[in-house]
Coordinates of C-alpha atoms and ligand atoms in Angstrom, one line a residue:
M16 CA -97.4 -121.2 42.4
S17 CA -98.5 -120.5 45.9
R18 CA -98.2 -116.9 47.2
L19 CA -95.7 -116.1 49.9
V20 CA -97.1 -114.3 52.9
V21 CA -94.5 -112.8 55.2
V22 CA -95.4 -111.7 58.7
S23 CA -93.0 -109.7 60.9
N24 CA -93.3 -107.1 63.5
R25 CA -92.3 -104.2 61.2
V26 CA -93.0 -104.0 57.5
A27 CA -90.7 -102.0 55.2
D28 CA -90.9 -101.0 51.6
P29 CA -88.5 -103.6 50.1
R30 CA -87.3 -101.1 47.5
K31 CA -85.9 -98.8 50.1
P32 CA -82.8 -99.2 52.3
A33 CA -83.2 -100.4 55.9
A34 CA -80.9 -100.7 58.9
G35 CA -81.7 -104.0 60.5
G36 CA -80.9 -107.5 59.3
L37 CA -84.5 -108.8 59.2
A38 CA -85.7 -105.9 57.0
V39 CA -82.7 -106.2 54.7
A40 CA -83.1 -110.0 54.2
V41 CA -86.9 -110.3 54.1
G42 CA -87.1 -107.3 51.8
E43 CA -84.6 -109.0 49.4
S44 CA -86.6 -112.3 49.5
L45 CA -89.9 -110.7 48.8
Q46 CA -88.5 -108.6 46.0
Q47 CA -87.7 -112.0 44.2
T48 CA -91.0 -113.7 44.7
G49 CA -93.6 -111.0 45.2
G50 CA -96.4 -111.6 47.7
L51 CA -97.9 -110.1 50.8
W52 CA -96.0 -108.5 53.8
F53 CA -98.0 -108.1 56.9
G54 CA -97.1 -106.3 60.1
W55 CA -97.2 -103.3 62.3
S56 CA -97.0 -99.9 60.5
G57 CA -94.7 -98.4 63.1
T58 CA -97.5 -95.9 64.1
V59 CA -98.8 -95.8 67.6
I60 CA -102.3 -94.4 68.1
P61 CA -103.8 -93.1 71.3
D62 CA -105.8 -95.7 73.2
G63 CA -109.3 -95.4 71.9
P64 CA -112.5 -97.3 72.6
T65 CA -111.6 -100.0 70.0
G66 CA -107.9 -99.9 70.8
E67 CA -106.9 -101.0 67.4
G68 CA -106.1 -99.3 64.1
E69 CA -107.5 -100.2 60.7
L70 CA -105.7 -102.4 58.2
R71 CA -104.0 -100.4 55.4
K72 CA -102.7 -101.8 52.2
H73 CA -100.4 -100.4 49.6
Q74 CA -98.4 -101.8 46.7
A75 CA -94.6 -101.6 46.6
G76 CA -93.6 -103.1 43.2
K77 CA -94.5 -106.8 43.3
V78 CA -95.2 -106.7 47.0
T79 CA -98.4 -105.8 48.8
L80 CA -97.8 -104.2 52.2
A81 CA -100.6 -104.7 54.7
T82 CA -100.1 -102.8 58.0
L83 CA -101.8 -102.2 61.3
D84 CA -101.3 -99.4 63.8
L85 CA -100.9 -100.3 67.5
S86 CA -102.5 -98.7 70.4
R87 CA -100.2 -97.1 73.0
E88 CA -101.0 -99.7 75.5
D89 CA -100.3 -102.6 73.1
H90 CA -97.1 -101.0 71.8
D91 CA -95.8 -100.5 75.3
S92 CA -96.6 -104.0 76.6
Y93 CA -96.1 -106.1 73.4
Y94 CA -93.2 -104.3 71.7
M95 CA -91.3 -102.3 74.3
G96 CA -92.2 -104.7 77.1
Y97 CA -92.4 -108.4 76.3
S98 CA -90.5 -108.3 73.0
N99 CA -87.7 -105.9 73.8
D100 CA -87.5 -106.0 77.6
V101 CA -87.9 -109.7 78.1
L102 CA -87.3 -111.9 75.0
W103 CA -84.5 -109.8 73.4
P104 CA -82.3 -109.7 76.5
V105 CA -83.0 -113.3 77.6
F106 CA -82.4 -114.7 74.2
H107 CA -79.1 -112.8 74.1
N108 CA -78.2 -114.3 77.5
R109 CA -78.7 -111.0 79.3
L110 CA -80.9 -112.0 82.2
D111 CA -79.6 -109.0 84.1
L112 CA -81.2 -106.7 81.6
A113 CA -84.6 -108.4 81.5
H114 CA -87.7 -106.9 83.2
F115 CA -90.2 -109.7 83.9
E116 CA -93.2 -107.4 84.5
A117 CA -96.5 -109.3 84.8
G118 CA -98.4 -106.8 82.6
F119 CA -96.3 -107.4 79.5
I120 CA -97.5 -110.8 78.6
G121 CA -101.2 -109.7 78.2
G122 CA -100.2 -107.2 75.5
Y123 CA -97.9 -109.8 73.7
R124 CA -100.8 -112.2 73.5
R125 CA -103.3 -109.5 72.5
V126 CA -101.2 -108.3 69.6
N127 CA -100.5 -111.8 68.4
Q128 CA -104.3 -112.5 68.4
L129 CA -104.9 -109.1 66.7
F130 CA -102.4 -110.0 64.0
A131 CA -104.0 -113.5 63.5
R132 CA -107.5 -112.0 63.3
K133 CA -106.6 -109.3 60.8
L134 CA -104.4 -111.6 58.7
L135 CA -106.9 -114.5 58.4
P136 CA -109.3 -112.9 56.0
L137 CA -106.4 -111.9 53.7
L138 CA -105.3 -115.5 53.2
K139 CA -105.8 -117.7 50.2
D140 CA -106.0 -121.5 50.5
D141 CA -102.6 -122.3 49.1
D142 CA -100.7 -119.5 50.6
V143 CA -97.4 -120.2 52.3
I144 CA -97.0 -118.2 55.5
W145 CA -93.6 -117.3 56.8
V146 CA -93.6 -115.7 60.3
H147 CA -90.4 -113.9 61.5
D148 CA -88.9 -113.4 64.8
Y149 CA -89.4 -113.3 68.5
H150 CA -92.3 -110.8 68.5
L151 CA -94.5 -113.4 66.9
I152 CA -93.7 -116.8 68.5
P153 CA -97.4 -117.6 69.3
L154 CA -98.8 -116.4 66.0
A155 CA -99.3 -119.8 64.4
A156 CA -101.0 -121.1 67.5
E157 CA -103.4 -118.2 67.4
L158 CA -104.0 -118.7 63.6
R159 CA -104.6 -122.4 64.1
A160 CA -107.1 -121.7 66.9
M161 CA -109.0 -119.6 64.3
G162 CA -109.0 -122.4 61.8
C163 CA -106.0 -121.6 59.6
K164 CA -104.9 -124.7 57.7
Q165 CA -102.2 -123.2 55.5
R166 CA -98.5 -124.1 55.8
I167 CA -96.8 -121.9 58.4
G168 CA -93.1 -121.6 59.0
F169 CA -91.3 -119.6 61.7
F170 CA -87.8 -118.2 61.5
L171 CA -86.0 -116.9 64.6
H172 CA -83.5 -114.2 63.7
I173 CA -81.9 -114.1 67.2
P174 CA -80.2 -116.9 69.0
L175 CA -82.2 -119.5 71.1
P176 CA -80.4 -119.6 74.4
P177 CA -79.7 -122.8 76.5
Q178 CA -82.6 -124.5 78.2
I179 CA -81.7 -123.1 81.7
I180 CA -81.8 -119.5 80.4
I181 CA -85.1 -120.0 78.5
A182 CA -86.5 -121.3 81.8
A183 CA -86.0 -117.8 83.3
V184 CA -88.9 -116.6 81.2
P185 CA -92.0 -117.1 83.4
Q186 CA -94.1 -118.2 80.3
H187 CA -91.4 -120.3 78.8
E188 CA -93.5 -123.5 78.6
W189 CA -96.3 -121.7 76.8
L190 CA -93.9 -120.1 74.4
M191 CA -92.1 -123.3 73.5
R192 CA -95.4 -125.2 73.3
S193 CA -96.7 -122.6 70.8
L194 CA -93.8 -123.2 68.5
F195 CA -95.2 -126.7 67.9
A196 CA -98.2 -125.1 66.0
Y197 CA -95.8 -124.3 63.1
D198 CA -94.9 -126.8 60.4
L199 CA -91.3 -125.8 60.4
I200 CA -89.0 -123.8 62.8
G201 CA -85.9 -122.3 61.4
F202 CA -82.9 -121.2 63.5
Q203 CA -79.8 -119.4 62.4
A204 CA -77.2 -121.9 63.7
R205 CA -76.7 -125.5 64.6
Q206 CA -76.1 -124.4 68.2
D207 CA -79.7 -123.0 68.4
V208 CA -81.1 -126.3 67.1
E209 CA -79.1 -128.1 69.8
H210 CA -80.6 -125.7 72.5
F211 CA -84.1 -126.4 71.1
E212 CA -83.5 -130.2 71.1
H213 CA -82.2 -130.0 74.7
Y214 CA -85.2 -128.1 75.8
V215 CA -87.6 -130.5 74.1
V216 CA -86.0 -133.6 75.6
N217 CA -85.2 -132.3 79.1
E218 CA -87.8 -129.7 79.8
A219 CA -90.8 -130.8 77.7
H220 CA -90.0 -134.5 78.0
G221 CA -90.4 -134.9 74.3
E222 CA -88.1 -136.6 71.8
C223 CA -86.4 -136.4 68.4
V224 CA -88.5 -138.7 66.2
G225 CA -86.6 -138.5 62.9
D226 CA -84.5 -136.3 60.7
H227 CA -85.0 -132.8 62.1
L228 CA -88.4 -133.9 63.5
Y229 CA -89.4 -133.3 67.1
R230 CA -92.4 -134.5 69.1
A231 CA -93.6 -132.9 72.3
Y232 CA -96.9 -131.7 73.8
G233 CA -98.7 -134.2 71.6
Q234 CA -97.5 -132.5 68.4
T235 CA -94.7 -132.9 65.9
V236 CA -92.6 -130.1 64.3
S237 CA -89.7 -129.9 61.9
C238 CA -86.7 -127.9 63.0
N239 CA -83.4 -127.1 61.3
A240 CA -80.7 -124.4 60.9
F241 CA -81.0 -122.1 58.0
P242 CA -78.1 -119.6 58.3
I243 CA -79.3 -116.3 56.8
G244 CA -77.2 -114.8 54.0
I245 CA -76.9 -111.6 52.0
D246 CA -77.6 -110.8 48.4
V247 CA -74.0 -110.8 47.2
D248 CA -74.7 -109.6 43.7
E249 CA -77.0 -106.8 44.8
F250 CA -74.3 -105.7 47.3
A251 CA -71.7 -105.7 44.4
V252 CA -74.0 -103.5 42.3
L253 CA -74.3 -101.2 45.3
G254 CA -70.5 -101.1 45.5
Q255 CA -70.4 -99.8 41.9
T256 CA -72.7 -96.8 42.6
K257 CA -71.2 -93.4 42.5
E258 CA -71.8 -92.8 46.3
S259 CA -70.1 -96.1 47.2
R260 CA -67.1 -95.3 44.9
D261 CA -66.8 -91.8 46.2
M262 CA -66.9 -93.0 49.7
Y263 CA -64.1 -95.5 49.0
E264 CA -62.0 -92.9 47.2
T265 CA -62.5 -90.3 50.0
M266 CA -61.6 -92.7 52.7
T267 CA -58.6 -94.2 51.0
R268 CA -57.3 -90.7 50.2
E269 CA -57.9 -89.3 53.6
Y270 CA -56.4 -92.4 55.3
S271 CA -53.7 -93.2 52.8
S272 CA -51.0 -93.5 55.5
R273 CA -53.3 -94.9 58.1
R274 CA -55.1 -98.2 58.8
L275 CA -58.9 -98.1 59.1
M276 CA -60.7 -100.5 61.4
L277 CA -64.5 -100.4 60.9
G278 CA -67.5 -101.3 63.0
I279 CA -71.1 -100.9 61.7
D280 CA -73.8 -101.9 64.1
R281 CA -77.2 -100.9 65.5
L282 CA -76.3 -99.4 68.9
D283 CA -77.4 -102.4 70.8
Y284 CA -75.9 -103.9 73.9
S285 CA -75.7 -107.3 72.2
K286 CA -73.2 -106.0 69.7
G287 CA -70.3 -105.6 72.1
I288 CA -69.4 -102.1 71.0
P289 CA -67.9 -100.8 74.3
Q290 CA -65.9 -104.1 74.7
R291 CA -64.6 -103.5 71.1
V292 CA -63.5 -100.0 71.9
R293 CA -61.8 -101.1 75.0
A294 CA -59.9 -103.7 73.1
F295 CA -58.9 -101.0 70.6
R296 CA -57.6 -98.8 73.5
E297 CA -55.5 -101.8 74.6
L298 CA -54.1 -102.2 71.1
L299 CA -52.9 -98.6 71.2
A300 CA -51.5 -99.0 74.7
N301 CA -49.7 -102.3 74.0
Y302 CA -48.5 -101.6 70.4
P303 CA -47.4 -98.0 70.2
E304 CA -46.6 -98.4 66.5
N305 CA -50.3 -98.2 65.9
R306 CA -50.6 -94.7 67.3
R307 CA -51.1 -92.0 64.7
S308 CA -52.0 -94.9 62.4
A309 CA -54.8 -97.3 63.4
T310 CA -58.1 -95.5 63.3
L311 CA -61.4 -97.0 64.5
I312 CA -64.5 -95.8 62.7
Q313 CA -67.6 -96.9 64.6
I314 CA -71.0 -96.3 63.1
A315 CA -73.7 -97.0 65.6
S316 CA -77.1 -96.5 64.1
P317 CA -79.8 -95.4 66.6
T318 CA -82.2 -98.1 67.7
R319 CA -85.0 -98.5 70.4
E320 CA -83.8 -95.3 72.0
T321 CA -86.7 -95.2 74.6
V322 CA -85.5 -98.4 76.3
D323 CA -83.2 -97.5 79.3
A324 CA -80.5 -100.1 78.5
Y325 CA -80.0 -98.4 75.1
S326 CA -79.5 -94.9 76.5
D327 CA -77.1 -96.4 79.1
I328 CA -74.9 -97.9 76.4
R329 CA -75.0 -94.7 74.4
R330 CA -73.6 -92.8 77.4
E331 CA -71.0 -95.5 78.1
L332 CA -69.8 -95.4 74.5
E333 CA -69.6 -91.6 74.3
S334 CA -67.5 -91.3 77.4
L335 CA -65.2 -94.2 76.3
C336 CA -64.6 -92.7 72.9
G337 CA -64.0 -89.3 74.4
A338 CA -61.5 -90.7 76.9
I339 CA -59.5 -92.5 74.2
N340 CA -59.4 -89.5 71.9
G341 CA -58.3 -87.4 74.9
D342 CA -55.6 -89.8 75.9
Y343 CA -54.2 -90.7 72.5
G344 CA -55.4 -88.1 70.0
E345 CA -53.0 -85.8 68.3
L346 CA -53.7 -82.5 66.5
D347 CA -53.7 -84.4 63.2
W348 CA -55.1 -87.7 64.3
M349 CA -58.1 -88.9 66.3
P350 CA -58.0 -92.6 67.1
V351 CA -61.8 -93.1 67.3
R352 CA -64.5 -91.7 65.0
Y353 CA -67.8 -92.5 66.5
I354 CA -70.9 -91.7 64.5
H355 CA -74.3 -92.1 66.1
R356 CA -76.3 -91.9 62.9
M357 CA -77.4 -94.2 60.2
V358 CA -75.1 -94.0 57.2
A359 CA -76.7 -94.3 53.7
R360 CA -76.8 -97.9 52.5
R361 CA -75.1 -97.0 49.3
R362 CA -72.0 -95.9 51.2
V363 CA -71.7 -99.1 53.2
P364 CA -69.8 -101.2 50.6
G365 CA -67.3 -98.3 49.9
L366 CA -66.7 -97.9 53.6
C367 CA -66.1 -101.6 54.1
R368 CA -63.8 -101.9 51.1
A369 CA -61.6 -99.0 52.4
S370 CA -61.2 -100.6 55.8
S371 CA -58.2 -102.9 56.5
I372 CA -60.1 -104.6 59.2
G373 CA -63.8 -105.3 59.8
L374 CA -64.7 -105.6 63.5
V375 CA -67.7 -107.7 64.1
T376 CA -67.5 -108.6 67.7
P377 CA -71.0 -109.1 69.3
L378 CA -71.3 -110.6 72.7
R379 CA -74.1 -112.6 71.2
D380 CA -75.8 -112.5 67.8
G381 CA -78.2 -114.7 65.8
M382 CA -76.1 -114.4 62.7
N383 CA -74.7 -110.9 61.9
L384 CA -75.0 -109.8 58.3
V385 CA -72.4 -107.1 58.6
A386 CA -69.7 -109.8 58.7
K387 CA -70.9 -111.1 55.4
E388 CA -71.3 -107.7 53.8
Y389 CA -67.7 -106.8 54.9
V390 CA -66.4 -110.0 53.1
A391 CA -68.5 -109.3 50.0
A392 CA -67.2 -105.7 49.7
Q393 CA -63.5 -106.5 49.7
D394 CA -61.1 -106.3 46.8
P395 CA -60.1 -110.0 46.4
G396 CA -56.6 -108.8 45.3
N397 CA -56.0 -106.8 48.4
P398 CA -58.7 -107.8 50.9
G399 CA -59.2 -106.6 54.5
V400 CA -59.3 -109.0 57.4
L401 CA -62.5 -109.9 59.2
V402 CA -62.3 -110.1 63.0
L403 CA -65.4 -112.0 64.1
S404 CA -66.8 -112.9 67.5
R405 CA -67.1 -116.6 68.2
F406 CA -70.5 -115.8 69.7
A407 CA -72.0 -114.6 66.4
G408 CA -74.0 -117.3 64.5
A409 CA -71.8 -116.3 61.5
A410 CA -68.8 -117.9 63.3
E411 CA -70.2 -121.4 62.5
Q412 CA -69.8 -120.6 58.8
L413 CA -67.0 -118.0 58.6
K414 CA -64.3 -120.1 60.1
D415 CA -61.5 -118.4 58.1
A416 CA -62.1 -115.1 59.9
L417 CA -60.0 -114.3 62.9
L418 CA -62.3 -115.5 65.7
V419 CA -62.2 -113.7 69.0
N420 CA -63.8 -113.8 72.4
P421 CA -65.1 -110.2 72.9
Y422 CA -65.2 -110.6 76.7
D423 CA -61.4 -111.0 76.6
T424 CA -60.1 -107.5 76.0
H425 CA -56.5 -108.4 76.0
G426 CA -57.0 -111.4 73.6
T427 CA -59.1 -109.3 71.2
A428 CA -56.4 -106.6 71.1
E429 CA -53.9 -109.3 70.3
I430 CA -56.0 -110.5 67.4
M431 CA -56.5 -106.9 66.2
Q432 CA -52.7 -106.7 66.0
Q433 CA -52.5 -110.0 64.2
A434 CA -55.0 -108.7 61.7
L435 CA -53.1 -105.5 61.2
R436 CA -49.9 -107.4 60.5
M437 CA -51.4 -110.2 58.3
P438 CA -49.4 -110.8 55.1
L439 CA -51.1 -110.2 51.8
E440 CA -51.0 -113.9 50.8
E441 CA -52.8 -115.0 54.0
R442 CA -55.3 -112.3 53.6
R443 CA -56.1 -113.4 50.1
A444 CA -56.3 -117.1 51.0
R445 CA -58.7 -116.4 53.9
H446 CA -60.8 -114.0 52.0
A447 CA -61.2 -116.4 49.0
K448 CA -62.6 -119.1 51.4
L449 CA -64.9 -116.6 53.2
L450 CA -66.2 -115.2 50.0
A451 CA -67.0 -118.7 48.6
C452 CA -69.0 -119.4 51.7
V453 CA -70.9 -116.1 51.7
R454 CA -71.7 -116.6 48.0
E455 CA -72.8 -120.2 48.4
Q456 CA -75.2 -119.7 51.2
D457 CA -76.5 -116.3 50.2
V458 CA -80.0 -114.8 50.9
H459 CA -81.5 -116.6 47.9
W460 CA -80.2 -120.0 49.1
W461 CA -81.6 -119.2 52.6
R462 CA -85.1 -118.4 51.2
R463 CA -85.1 -121.4 48.9
S464 CA -83.9 -123.8 51.4
F465 CA -86.3 -122.6 54.1
L466 CA -89.4 -122.6 51.8
D467 CA -88.5 -126.0 50.3
A468 CA -88.2 -127.5 53.8
L469 CA -91.5 -125.8 54.7
R470 CA -93.2 -127.4 51.7
E471 CA -91.8 -130.8 52.6
A472 CA -92.6 -130.5 56.3
A473 CA -96.2 -129.5 55.7
S474 CA -96.8 -132.4 53.4
E475 CA -95.5 -134.9 55.9
R476 CA -97.7 -133.4 58.7
Ligands
GDG508 C1 -81.1 -109.4 63.4 C2 -80.2 -110.3 64.3 C3 -79.3 -111.4 62.2 C4 -76.5 -101.3 60.2 N1 -76.2 -100.0 60.5 C5 -76.4 -99.4 59.3 C6 -76.9 -100.2 58.4 N2 -76.9 -101.4 59.0 C7 -77.4 -102.6 58.3 C8 -76.2 -103.6 58.1 C9 -76.9 -104.9 58.0 C10 -78.1 -104.7 58.9 O1 -78.3 -103.3 59.0 C11 -77.7 -105.3 60.3 O2 -77.8 -106.6 60.3 P1 -77.3 -107.6 61.5 O3 -77.4 -108.9 61.0 O4 -75.9 -107.1 61.9 O5 -78.2 -107.3 62.8 P2 -79.6 -107.1 63.5 O6 -80.2 -105.8 63.0 O7 -79.4 -107.2 64.9 O8 -80.5 -108.3 62.9 C12 -79.0 -110.7 63.5 C13 -80.3 -110.5 61.4 O9 -81.5 -110.2 62.3 C14 -80.8 -111.2 60.2 O10 -81.4 -112.4 60.5 O11 -78.2 -111.5 61.4 O12 -78.2 -111.6 64.3 O13 -79.9 -109.7 65.5 O14 -77.4 -105.1 56.7 O15 -75.5 -103.2 56.9 N3 -77.2 -99.9 57.2 C15 -77.1 -98.6 56.8 N4 -76.7 -97.7 57.7 C16 -76.3 -98.0 59.0 O16 -75.9 -97.1 59.7 N5 -77.5 -98.2 55.6

């Protein structure tokens, strides 16, 4: 059987917990198959004469981790700059937050070339290479230029925006052209595939030449939606751990006469956290029966803290939560509990299960795994209600959640109220359908269907 080689910006020990959807899902996939995981170590070294760190390898169970350090200059232009200050905001429809600095692209290309150069000697002839996410869009083109013939697939964890938004990136043509060096491109949702098709036809003057097959720039590539899932069984095992059960018991005891509403997100502007908190304030204002009762627990794990937009959102959220607690809090009840730390992964299922409502209301999200984890953690006999943004990729699958438009504060507050009042029978019926969907298209299904499609696509090429 061919070996799986995963390449992503960051590499994590798959046996350890991680905050971040990619690390969770990729770690779970590699745990199953074994193989090689290649990427940046997370360490930045001072700019030296060579400007690049050495390759380090170590074994984590069945998985070999191969990592590189980055120089300060490469880190700032490739990671902080082009990846997180251009591609991340643009792909989440936030042109207002993008900084198109001319210097970024050089670092982005340089690191993709560096990755290709260091990865190539590690490859075996029949390896299957699976490249992840927006940091590494041109990696296959760089590998091919160095003679790599292996099958290479690419999965984009974030959304692909409409053609007109992509066109705001000065190098959009180069980026989209480089996608055609892959054998297969995977997106999270049908809508992303539609955006890709629209770009190919209208901007690249290419065409759809068969089932999931696109031709442009003199090359052909397969492209389809592979909605990422979670490991439902592993999550259930996690839910049975002492820490998870203790968490559940503590929360249900402490909030026995109250209704918990839960948000768990990286503190990212795409996740719609301030909008969610404002909707919660409107719920308290418009439906006074929820005062002293409905309590919002918002876990916002720290992320990319040196990027300005992230410190801005942190300040906004702190002042918003403080104002709500000041306006509505009582000596024995605080409406919002805001925690700017990562909670232990083992506590997540217990926390989800103890919450009557799961609030997953991003302004834009490739998929959103928290929505699926919330569903998986519920007691089927007395499940909570998932309130889900229509702008999360997960909304294409989880149609039995209560879908909201997070930009509409009033509408979101109304849906929160509907969720709080939903009768047991309806909760059970909705949850059963949601759980069936989360189970059917789980992380193993995702890995298998992507890798099967990659095998097929490469043999047709
Ligand atoms: C990208 C895309 C796509 C979060 N906070 C804590 C914590 N987490 C865990 C969650 C979940 C994961 O991190 C977050 O996954 P998401 O899917 O919500 O989001 P992103 O990190 O933005 O991931 C996203 C994903 O890639 C996969 O393709 O779904 O759309 O943006 O597993 O539970 N875990 C712990 N403590 C926390 O405080 N332990």
